Amino acid sequence: MATLNISELEQVEKFRHLQLTLRDRWKTIELFDNDEADILIIPSLSIDQRELQKIEGCEHYEERLLFSLIRLQNPRTRLVYVTSVPLHPSIIDYYLQLLPGIPFSHARNRLLLLSTYDSSLKPLSQKILERPRLLERIHQALRLDKSFMICYNSTQWEGELSVKLGVPLYAAAPDLQIWGTKSGSRQIFAESGVPYPDGSEKVWNHTDLAEATSDLWERQPTLKRVVVKLNEGISGEGNALLDFRPIENVAPNKGTHAQRVAAISDRFSTMRFQAKQETWDNFSGKLPELGGIAEAFVEGEIKRSPSVQGRITPNGEVEILSTHDQILGGPDGQIYLGCRFPADESYRFQLQQLGLQVGRKLAEKGTLERFGVDFIAVDKGNGEWDIQAIEINLRKGGTTHPFMTLKLLTNGRYDLSTGLFYSQQGRAKYYVATDNLQKERYQGLLPNDLMDIIAEHRLHFDSGTETGTVFHLMGCLSQFGKLGLTSIGDSPQQAQDIYNKVVKVLDEETRSSNHDFSALSDYSFPVVWDEYSAD
């Protein structure tokens, strides 16, 4: 395919024109109908690659959109899934075997797996654009009048890919991604009337950061801590906690502004960084490129981190999709580990309302498709919660794939009046999900080993009862001992019990005593070469 030499303005116009076609096509993505559709999945994590490297096993996170393969249960849907490196065949087989009522071979024939065979630290979309022949192959595989492109997040790379392929991108336009940054989120909260912590505007160097942090302290003299955030950090990995208590001698009404700025500047190197092995030298070096903010740390004895997810349709309608209570970890509980669905009933409906307010403001700005809003909820002790918005995600987040897995497997619906999800059989469904089930003892397990364990202990999702566990990030398992899973039940406790069983079984199966292979010497096993052949 010839490279198109067009100006940035022309590219933006072409991109917008393509997106207009989604008004007639988008429902095929979301609804189970029999319309023909070709869905192009580009699971590119098009973010700062240095920030991405803070997440162990990040090179396998392209697998997080594999829930999209469940869309092949529509017999007239075809799907193209592109990755940086080839996916293990048994991982693909695992997802296709989840499809109820669809012959495996029929689904497999409608799935085209492509790879750049490039594991370098570049976004996948960039790798694809650097390979004209791969671009041509993708182009030829798609019926352009029936195609959509779905991605993890939308940047200039995805915009260029959309234009070159002539396929509309079902996501917010790249030039609107500012509303998903830390500073952009704060602006949306202010304009939509959603409560959020006091904080600074975006700054680009440590000197201005010290000034902004001092100003924040002066506005709130009783403040104990602030969170310093890289403007485009992900999963809390770009956060650091600055404690004011060791420098109380320069607190407002005690020291001068200049003394406070100097003391804060000196304290930056002692901040508690949420990402492992992060340093102030490295962190501050990213400020000129990514920017940063200072934000008041929300204190509280009983504190939770709920979120709400919504969607803006190509027709401009705002819909609430789900609420979750996020499971956080790290030094100060700011690293995303997993979630529970749905959020606590005591604030579930408030989350829905706040989500609608944010979604309507985002729709006014012209954004499209999914958005998520993270909150901090503090128990006020009287049955009420103080809820403040922290950030907006204009991308597929950690709560996207578990919810979509549930939705696609059960063909159910989210009910705003209860905040619950009901399967077609009318059962309320609950789940516990994580991207971070990680233990050193799991290292060395291959995808096929996991399949054996799933089968032997019946850990799979049962389409009859609509309960069980769906696994993901299986490519992370061998090297990093890391696995993702979504455990679905008919009650919160059942979902937790199913999750606990998976952990217990994996722990038992990876006991050191299980690694004694001397007893195998009397046996021979056939080598199945086809299983590892390239697609």
Coordinates of C-alpha atoms in Angstrom, one line a residue:
M1 CA 0.0 0.0 0.0
A2 CA 1.5 3.4 -1.0
T3 CA 2.3 5.8 1.8
L4 CA -0.1 8.7 1.8
N5 CA 1.6 12.1 1.9
I6 CA -1.1 14.3 3.5
S7 CA -0.8 17.2 5.9
E8 CA -1.8 16.9 9.5
L9 CA -4.9 19.0 8.9
E10 CA -6.0 16.7 6.0
Q11 CA -5.4 13.7 8.2
V12 CA -7.6 15.1 11.0
E13 CA -10.3 15.8 8.4
K14 CA -10.1 12.3 7.0
F15 CA -10.1 10.8 10.5
R16 CA -13.3 12.8 11.5
H17 CA -15.0 11.8 8.2
L18 CA -14.3 8.2 8.9
Q19 CA -15.7 8.5 12.5
L20 CA -18.9 9.9 11.1
T21 CA -19.6 6.5 9.5
L22 CA -19.8 5.0 13.0
R23 CA -23.2 6.6 13.5
D24 CA -24.6 3.9 11.3
R25 CA -22.3 1.0 12.3
W26 CA -21.5 1.3 16.0
K27 CA -24.4 -0.9 17.3
T28 CA -22.9 -3.9 15.6
I29 CA -20.0 -3.6 18.0
E30 CA -22.1 -3.4 21.2
L31 CA -25.2 -5.5 20.4
F32 CA -25.7 -9.1 19.5
D33 CA -27.3 -8.9 16.2
N34 CA -26.7 -10.7 12.9
D35 CA -25.3 -7.8 11.0
E36 CA -22.0 -8.4 9.2
A37 CA -19.0 -6.7 10.7
D38 CA -15.2 -6.9 10.4
I39 CA -13.6 -5.8 13.7
L40 CA -9.9 -4.8 13.7
I41 CA -8.4 -5.1 17.2
I42 CA -5.2 -3.1 17.7
P43 CA -4.3 -3.6 21.4
S44 CA -1.4 -1.1 21.2
L45 CA -0.4 0.4 24.6
S46 CA 0.5 3.7 22.9
I47 CA 1.7 5.5 26.0
D48 CA 5.1 6.6 27.3
Q49 CA 7.1 3.3 27.1
R50 CA 9.2 4.2 30.1
E51 CA 6.1 4.5 32.2
L52 CA 4.8 1.3 30.7
Q53 CA 7.9 -0.6 31.8
K54 CA 7.0 0.0 35.4
I55 CA 4.4 -2.7 35.0
E56 CA 5.9 -6.2 35.1
G57 CA 5.0 -8.3 32.1
C58 CA 3.7 -5.2 30.2
E59 CA 4.8 -6.8 26.9
H60 CA 1.9 -9.2 27.3
Y61 CA -0.7 -6.6 28.0
E62 CA -1.8 -6.7 24.4
E63 CA -3.6 -9.9 25.5
R64 CA -6.0 -7.9 27.6
L65 CA -8.3 -7.3 24.6
L66 CA -8.6 -11.0 23.8
F67 CA -12.1 -10.9 25.4
S68 CA -13.0 -9.4 22.0
L69 CA -12.7 -12.9 20.5
I70 CA -16.0 -13.7 22.2
R71 CA -17.6 -11.4 19.7
L72 CA -17.2 -14.3 17.2
Q73 CA -20.3 -15.9 18.7
N74 CA -22.1 -13.7 16.1
P75 CA -21.7 -16.0 13.1
R76 CA -21.4 -13.1 10.7
T77 CA -18.6 -11.3 12.5
R78 CA -15.0 -11.5 11.4
L79 CA -12.2 -10.4 13.5
V80 CA -8.6 -9.3 12.8
Y81 CA -6.3 -9.3 15.9
V82 CA -2.8 -7.9 15.6
T83 CA 0.0 -8.2 18.2
S84 CA 3.7 -7.4 18.5
V85 CA 4.7 -11.0 18.8
P86 CA 2.6 -14.2 18.0
L87 CA 0.2 -15.4 20.6
H88 CA 0.5 -19.0 21.9
P89 CA -2.1 -21.2 20.0
S90 CA -3.5 -22.6 23.2
I91 CA -4.4 -19.1 24.5
I92 CA -6.4 -18.5 21.3
D93 CA -8.0 -22.0 21.6
Y94 CA -9.0 -21.2 25.2
Y95 CA -11.0 -18.1 24.2
L96 CA -12.7 -19.7 21.2
Q97 CA -13.8 -22.7 23.4
L98 CA -15.7 -20.2 25.6
L99 CA -18.2 -19.5 22.7
P100 CA -21.6 -21.1 23.4
G101 CA -23.3 -22.7 20.5
I102 CA -20.6 -21.9 17.9
P103 CA -18.4 -24.7 16.4
F104 CA -14.8 -24.1 17.1
S105 CA -13.7 -24.4 13.5
H106 CA -16.4 -21.9 12.4
A107 CA -15.1 -19.3 14.8
R108 CA -11.5 -20.0 14.0
N109 CA -12.1 -19.5 10.3
R110 CA -13.4 -16.0 11.0
L111 CA -10.4 -15.0 13.0
L112 CA -7.2 -13.6 11.4
L113 CA -4.2 -13.4 13.7
L114 CA -1.3 -11.2 12.6
S115 CA 1.9 -10.1 14.2
T116 CA 4.7 -7.7 13.6
Y117 CA 7.3 -10.1 15.1
D118 CA 8.8 -7.1 16.8
S119 CA 9.2 -7.1 20.6
S120 CA 11.0 -3.7 20.8
L121 CA 9.8 -0.9 23.1
K122 CA 7.5 0.8 20.6
P123 CA 3.7 1.0 20.5
L124 CA 2.2 -1.7 18.4
S125 CA 0.5 0.9 16.2
Q126 CA 3.8 2.4 15.3
K127 CA 5.3 -1.0 14.5
I128 CA 2.4 -1.7 12.1
L129 CA 2.8 1.7 10.4
E130 CA 6.5 0.9 9.8
R131 CA 5.5 -2.3 7.9
P132 CA 3.8 -1.4 4.6
R133 CA 3.2 -5.0 3.6
L134 CA 1.5 -5.8 6.9
L135 CA -0.6 -2.7 6.4
E136 CA -1.6 -4.0 3.0
R137 CA -2.5 -7.4 4.3
I138 CA -4.7 -5.9 7.0
H139 CA -6.3 -3.6 4.4
Q140 CA -7.1 -6.5 2.1
A141 CA -8.6 -8.6 4.9
L142 CA -11.2 -6.0 5.7
R143 CA -14.5 -5.2 4.1
L144 CA -14.1 -1.4 4.5
D145 CA -17.8 -0.6 4.5
K146 CA -18.4 -3.0 7.4
S147 CA -15.2 -2.4 9.4
F148 CA -14.4 -0.8 12.8
M149 CA -11.1 -0.4 14.6
I150 CA -10.9 -0.9 18.4
C151 CA -7.8 0.0 20.4
Y152 CA -6.5 0.2 23.9
N153 CA -6.0 4.0 23.7
S154 CA -6.1 6.6 21.0
T155 CA -3.0 8.6 19.9
Q156 CA -1.5 10.0 16.8
W157 CA -0.4 6.4 15.9
E158 CA -4.0 5.0 16.0
G159 CA -5.3 8.1 14.1
E160 CA -2.7 7.6 11.3
L161 CA -3.5 3.9 11.2
S162 CA -7.2 4.6 10.9
V163 CA -6.7 7.0 8.0
K164 CA -4.2 4.8 6.1
L165 CA -6.5 1.8 6.4
G166 CA -9.7 3.7 5.7
V167 CA -11.2 2.2 8.9
P168 CA -13.0 4.3 11.5
L169 CA -11.6 4.2 15.0
Y170 CA -14.2 3.6 17.7
A171 CA -12.5 5.8 20.3
A172 CA -12.0 9.4 21.3
A173 CA -10.0 11.3 18.7
P174 CA -6.3 11.6 19.5
D175 CA -6.5 15.4 19.9
L176 CA -9.1 14.9 22.6
Q177 CA -7.0 12.7 24.8
I178 CA -6.1 15.7 26.9
W179 CA -9.3 15.1 28.8
G180 CA -7.9 11.8 30.0
T181 CA -4.8 13.3 31.6
K182 CA -4.5 14.3 35.3
S183 CA -4.8 18.0 34.6
G184 CA -7.5 17.6 31.9
S185 CA -9.5 15.4 34.3
R186 CA -9.4 18.2 36.9
Q187 CA -10.7 20.7 34.3
I188 CA -13.6 18.4 33.4
F189 CA -14.5 17.8 37.0
A190 CA -14.6 21.6 37.6
E191 CA -16.8 22.2 34.5
S192 CA -19.2 19.4 35.3
G193 CA -19.7 20.2 39.0
V194 CA -18.1 17.0 40.3
P195 CA -16.2 17.2 43.6
Y196 CA -12.5 16.7 43.4
P197 CA -9.5 17.3 45.7
D198 CA -7.7 20.7 45.6
G199 CA -4.6 20.7 43.5
S200 CA -2.4 22.5 41.0
E201 CA -2.4 23.2 37.3
K202 CA 0.0 21.3 35.1
V203 CA 3.7 22.2 35.6
W204 CA 6.7 21.3 33.5
N205 CA 9.7 21.4 35.9
H206 CA 10.5 20.7 39.6
T207 CA 10.8 24.4 40.4
D208 CA 7.3 25.2 39.4
L209 CA 6.2 22.0 41.0
A210 CA 7.6 23.2 44.3
E211 CA 5.9 26.5 43.9
A212 CA 2.5 24.9 43.1
T213 CA 2.8 22.5 46.0
S214 CA 3.6 25.3 48.4
D215 CA 0.5 27.3 47.1
L216 CA -1.6 24.2 47.7
W217 CA -0.3 23.9 51.3
E218 CA -1.1 27.6 51.9
R219 CA -4.7 27.1 50.7
Q220 CA -5.0 24.1 53.0
P221 CA -2.8 24.8 56.0
T222 CA -3.9 21.5 57.8
L223 CA -2.8 19.4 54.8
K224 CA -0.6 16.5 55.9
R225 CA 0.3 15.0 52.5
V226 CA 0.1 15.6 48.8
V227 CA 0.2 13.3 45.8
V228 CA 2.6 14.3 43.0
K229 CA 1.5 12.8 39.7
L230 CA 3.0 12.6 36.3
N231 CA 0.3 14.0 34.0
E232 CA 0.2 10.9 31.9
G233 CA 1.0 8.2 34.4
I234 CA -1.0 4.9 34.4
S235 CA -2.4 2.6 37.0
G236 CA -1.0 4.8 39.8
E237 CA 2.6 3.9 38.7
G238 CA 3.3 7.6 38.0
N239 CA 2.4 8.8 41.5
A240 CA 4.5 9.7 44.5
L241 CA 3.5 10.8 48.1
L242 CA 5.1 13.8 49.7
D243 CA 4.7 14.1 53.5
F244 CA 4.6 17.6 55.0
R245 CA 4.9 16.5 58.6
P246 CA 8.8 16.4 58.6
I247 CA 8.8 20.1 57.5
E248 CA 6.1 21.4 59.8
N249 CA 8.5 24.1 60.9
V250 CA 7.8 25.9 57.6
A251 CA 4.1 25.2 57.5
P252 CA 1.7 28.1 56.7
N253 CA 1.8 30.7 59.6
K254 CA 5.2 29.4 60.7
G255 CA 7.6 29.9 57.8
T256 CA 7.8 32.2 54.8
H257 CA 6.7 31.2 51.3
A258 CA 10.3 31.1 50.1
Q259 CA 11.2 28.8 53.0
R260 CA 8.3 26.5 52.2
V261 CA 9.3 26.3 48.5
A262 CA 12.9 25.5 49.4
A263 CA 11.9 22.8 52.0
I264 CA 9.5 21.2 49.6
S265 CA 12.0 21.2 46.8
D266 CA 14.5 19.4 49.1
R267 CA 11.8 16.9 50.1
F268 CA 11.1 15.8 46.6
S269 CA 13.9 13.3 46.6
T270 CA 12.5 11.6 49.7
M271 CA 9.0 11.1 48.3
R272 CA 7.6 7.6 48.5
F273 CA 7.2 6.6 44.9
Q274 CA 4.5 4.1 44.1
A275 CA 6.4 2.3 41.3
K276 CA 9.2 0.0 42.3
Q277 CA 12.7 1.3 41.7
E278 CA 11.5 4.8 40.8
T279 CA 13.8 7.7 41.8
W280 CA 13.4 11.4 42.0
D281 CA 16.1 11.9 39.3
N282 CA 14.2 9.7 36.9
F283 CA 10.8 11.1 37.9
S284 CA 11.9 14.7 37.6
G285 CA 13.5 14.0 34.3
K286 CA 10.0 13.1 32.9
L287 CA 8.4 16.4 34.0
P288 CA 9.5 18.5 31.0
E289 CA 8.0 15.9 28.6
L290 CA 4.9 14.6 30.4
G291 CA 4.1 17.4 32.9
G292 CA 2.9 16.9 36.4
I293 CA 0.5 18.1 39.1
A294 CA 0.3 18.2 42.9
E295 CA -2.9 17.2 44.5
A296 CA -4.1 17.1 48.1
F297 CA -4.0 13.6 49.5
V298 CA -7.4 12.5 50.8
E299 CA -7.1 11.3 54.4
G300 CA -9.5 8.9 56.1
E301 CA -9.6 5.9 58.4
I302 CA -12.0 3.9 56.2
K303 CA -11.3 4.7 52.6
R304 CA -12.2 3.0 49.3
S305 CA -11.5 3.6 45.6
P306 CA -14.6 3.1 43.5
S307 CA -15.0 3.8 39.8
V308 CA -17.7 4.3 37.3
Q309 CA -17.5 3.3 33.6
G310 CA -19.6 4.9 30.8
R311 CA -19.8 5.1 27.1
I312 CA -20.5 8.0 24.7
T313 CA -22.1 6.7 21.5
P314 CA -21.4 8.1 18.1
N315 CA -24.8 9.8 18.4
G316 CA -23.7 11.7 21.5
E317 CA -25.7 9.7 24.0
V318 CA -24.1 9.0 27.4
E319 CA -24.7 5.6 29.0
I320 CA -23.5 4.2 32.3
L321 CA -22.0 0.7 31.9
S322 CA -20.8 -0.4 35.4
T323 CA -19.4 0.6 38.8
H324 CA -16.6 -1.1 40.6
D325 CA -14.7 -1.1 43.9
Q326 CA -11.1 -1.1 42.9
I327 CA -8.6 -3.2 44.7
L328 CA -5.4 -1.2 45.2
G329 CA -1.9 -1.9 46.5
G330 CA 1.6 -0.5 46.5
P331 CA 3.2 1.5 49.3
D332 CA 0.2 3.8 49.8
G333 CA -2.6 2.0 48.1
Q334 CA -2.4 3.8 44.8
I335 CA -1.5 1.0 42.4
Y336 CA -4.4 -0.7 40.6
L337 CA -4.4 -4.5 41.3
G338 CA -8.0 -5.5 40.5
C339 CA -11.7 -4.8 41.1
R340 CA -15.0 -6.1 42.5
F341 CA -18.3 -5.7 40.6
P342 CA -20.5 -3.9 41.4
A343 CA -19.5 -1.1 43.7
D344 CA -20.9 -0.9 47.2
E345 CA -24.7 -0.2 47.3
S346 CA -24.2 2.7 49.7
Y347 CA -22.6 4.9 47.0
R348 CA -23.3 2.9 43.8
F349 CA -26.1 5.3 42.6
Q350 CA -24.1 8.4 43.5
L351 CA -21.3 7.1 41.3
Q352 CA -23.8 6.6 38.4
Q353 CA -24.9 10.2 38.7
L354 CA -21.4 11.6 38.9
G355 CA -20.5 9.5 35.9
L356 CA -23.3 10.9 33.9
Q357 CA -22.2 14.5 34.7
V358 CA -18.7 13.8 33.6
G359 CA -19.9 11.9 30.5
R360 CA -22.1 14.7 29.4
K361 CA -19.2 17.2 29.7
L362 CA -16.9 14.8 27.7
A363 CA -19.6 14.5 25.1
E364 CA -19.7 18.3 24.8
K365 CA -16.0 18.2 24.1
G366 CA -16.6 15.7 21.3
T367 CA -15.2 12.5 22.9
L368 CA -16.4 9.1 22.0
E369 CA -16.7 5.6 23.3
R370 CA -15.5 4.5 26.8
F371 CA -14.6 6.6 29.7
G372 CA -13.9 5.7 33.3
V373 CA -13.8 7.9 36.4
D374 CA -11.9 6.9 39.5
F375 CA -12.9 8.2 42.9
I376 CA -11.8 8.3 46.5
A377 CA -14.6 7.5 49.0
V378 CA -14.2 8.2 52.7
D379 CA -16.6 6.8 55.3
K380 CA -18.1 9.8 57.2
G381 CA -19.3 7.5 60.0
N382 CA -23.0 8.2 59.6
G383 CA -23.8 5.8 56.7
E384 CA -22.7 8.4 54.2
W385 CA -19.5 8.7 52.1
D386 CA -17.5 11.7 51.0
I387 CA -16.8 11.0 47.3
Q388 CA -14.2 12.9 45.3
A389 CA -13.2 12.3 41.7
I390 CA -9.5 11.6 41.1
E391 CA -9.0 11.0 37.4
I392 CA -10.7 10.2 34.0
N393 CA -9.5 7.3 31.8
L394 CA -10.3 7.8 28.1
R395 CA -9.1 4.3 27.2
K396 CA -9.6 0.7 28.0
G397 CA -8.9 0.4 31.7
G398 CA -8.4 -2.4 34.2
T399 CA -12.2 -2.7 34.7
T400 CA -13.0 -2.9 30.9
H401 CA -12.0 -6.5 30.1
P402 CA -13.7 -8.2 33.1
F403 CA -17.0 -6.4 32.6
M404 CA -16.9 -7.0 28.8
T405 CA -16.0 -10.6 29.4
L406 CA -19.1 -11.0 31.6
K407 CA -21.3 -9.1 29.2
L408 CA -20.2 -11.0 26.1
L409 CA -20.4 -14.4 27.8
T410 CA -23.9 -13.9 29.2
N411 CA -25.4 -11.5 26.7
G412 CA -26.8 -9.7 29.7
R413 CA -27.6 -6.1 30.7
Y414 CA -26.7 -3.5 33.3
D415 CA -29.7 -2.2 35.2
L416 CA -29.4 1.5 36.3
S417 CA -32.3 1.2 38.7
T418 CA -30.4 -1.4 40.8
G419 CA -26.8 -0.9 39.7
L420 CA -26.6 -4.7 39.0
F421 CA -25.9 -6.8 36.0
Y422 CA -28.4 -9.5 35.0
S423 CA -27.7 -12.4 32.6
Q424 CA -30.3 -13.4 30.0
Q425 CA -31.5 -16.0 32.5
G426 CA -32.4 -13.2 34.9
R427 CA -29.6 -13.9 37.5
A428 CA -27.7 -11.0 39.0
K429 CA -24.0 -11.6 38.4
Y430 CA -21.0 -10.5 40.5
Y431 CA -17.3 -10.9 40.0
V432 CA -13.8 -10.4 41.4
A433 CA -11.1 -9.6 38.9
T434 CA -7.4 -9.0 38.8
D435 CA -4.5 -8.4 36.5
N436 CA -2.0 -9.0 39.2
L437 CA -2.2 -12.5 40.6
Q438 CA 1.6 -12.8 40.8
K439 CA 3.7 -15.2 42.8
E440 CA 7.3 -16.4 42.2
R441 CA 6.2 -20.0 42.5
Y442 CA 4.0 -19.6 39.4
Q443 CA 7.1 -18.8 37.2
G444 CA 7.8 -21.6 34.7
L445 CA 4.1 -22.5 34.1
L446 CA 3.4 -22.6 30.4
P447 CA 0.0 -21.8 28.9
N448 CA -0.6 -25.6 28.4
D449 CA 0.2 -26.3 32.0
L450 CA -2.4 -23.8 33.0
M451 CA -4.9 -25.5 30.7
D452 CA -4.2 -28.8 32.4
I453 CA -4.8 -27.3 35.8
I454 CA -8.0 -25.6 34.7
A455 CA -9.3 -28.9 33.3
E456 CA -8.3 -31.1 36.2
H457 CA -9.8 -28.9 38.9
R458 CA -12.7 -27.6 36.8
L459 CA -11.8 -24.0 37.2
H460 CA -13.3 -23.0 33.8
F461 CA -16.3 -20.8 33.2
D462 CA -19.5 -22.9 33.0
S463 CA -21.9 -21.5 30.4
G464 CA -24.8 -23.5 32.0
T465 CA -24.5 -22.0 35.4
E466 CA -22.8 -18.8 34.2
T467 CA -20.3 -19.1 37.0
G468 CA -16.6 -19.8 37.1
T469 CA -13.3 -18.2 36.1
V470 CA -12.1 -16.7 32.9
F471 CA -8.3 -16.3 32.6
H472 CA -6.2 -13.7 30.8
L473 CA -2.6 -12.5 30.6
M474 CA -1.6 -16.1 30.3
G475 CA 1.5 -15.1 28.3
C476 CA 2.8 -13.4 31.5
L477 CA 2.8 -16.6 33.5
S478 CA 6.0 -18.4 32.6
Q479 CA 8.4 -15.5 32.9
F480 CA 6.8 -13.3 35.5
G481 CA 4.6 -15.7 37.5
K482 CA 1.7 -13.3 36.8
L483 CA -1.8 -14.0 35.7
G484 CA -5.1 -12.2 35.2
L485 CA -8.5 -13.7 36.0
T486 CA -12.2 -12.8 36.4
S487 CA -14.2 -15.0 38.8
I488 CA -17.9 -14.8 38.2
G489 CA -20.6 -15.8 40.7
D490 CA -24.3 -15.4 41.6
S491 CA -23.3 -13.5 44.8
P492 CA -20.3 -11.4 46.0
Q493 CA -19.3 -14.2 48.3
Q494 CA -19.6 -16.9 45.6
A495 CA -17.4 -14.8 43.3
Q496 CA -14.8 -14.4 46.1
D497 CA -15.0 -18.2 46.9
I498 CA -14.4 -19.0 43.2
Y499 CA -11.4 -16.7 43.1
N500 CA -10.0 -18.1 46.3
K501 CA -10.3 -21.6 45.0
V502 CA -8.3 -20.7 41.9
V503 CA -5.5 -19.2 44.1
K504 CA -5.5 -22.3 46.4
V505 CA -5.3 -24.7 43.4
L506 CA -2.5 -22.8 41.7
D507 CA -0.6 -22.6 45.0
E508 CA -1.0 -26.4 45.5
E509 CA 0.0 -27.2 42.0
T510 CA 3.2 -25.2 42.2
R511 CA 4.5 -26.6 45.5
S512 CA 8.1 -27.5 45.2
S513 CA 7.3 -31.1 45.8
N514 CA 5.4 -31.1 42.5
H515 CA 8.6 -30.4 40.6
D516 CA 10.1 -33.8 41.2
F517 CA 10.1 -35.4 37.7
S518 CA 12.2 -38.5 38.5
A519 CA 9.0 -40.6 38.3
L520 CA 8.6 -39.7 34.7
S521 CA 11.7 -41.5 33.5
D522 CA 9.8 -44.7 32.8
Y523 CA 7.4 -42.9 30.5
S524 CA 7.6 -41.5 27.0
F525 CA 5.5 -38.7 25.6
P526 CA 4.7 -37.8 22.0
V527 CA 5.9 -34.4 20.9
V528 CA 3.0 -32.5 19.3
W529 CA 4.8 -30.2 16.9
D530 CA 1.7 -28.7 15.3
E531 CA 0.7 -27.1 18.6
Y532 CA 3.6 -24.7 18.4
S533 CA 3.6 -24.0 14.7
A534 CA 3.2 -20.4 13.6
D535 CA -0.2 -19.3 12.5

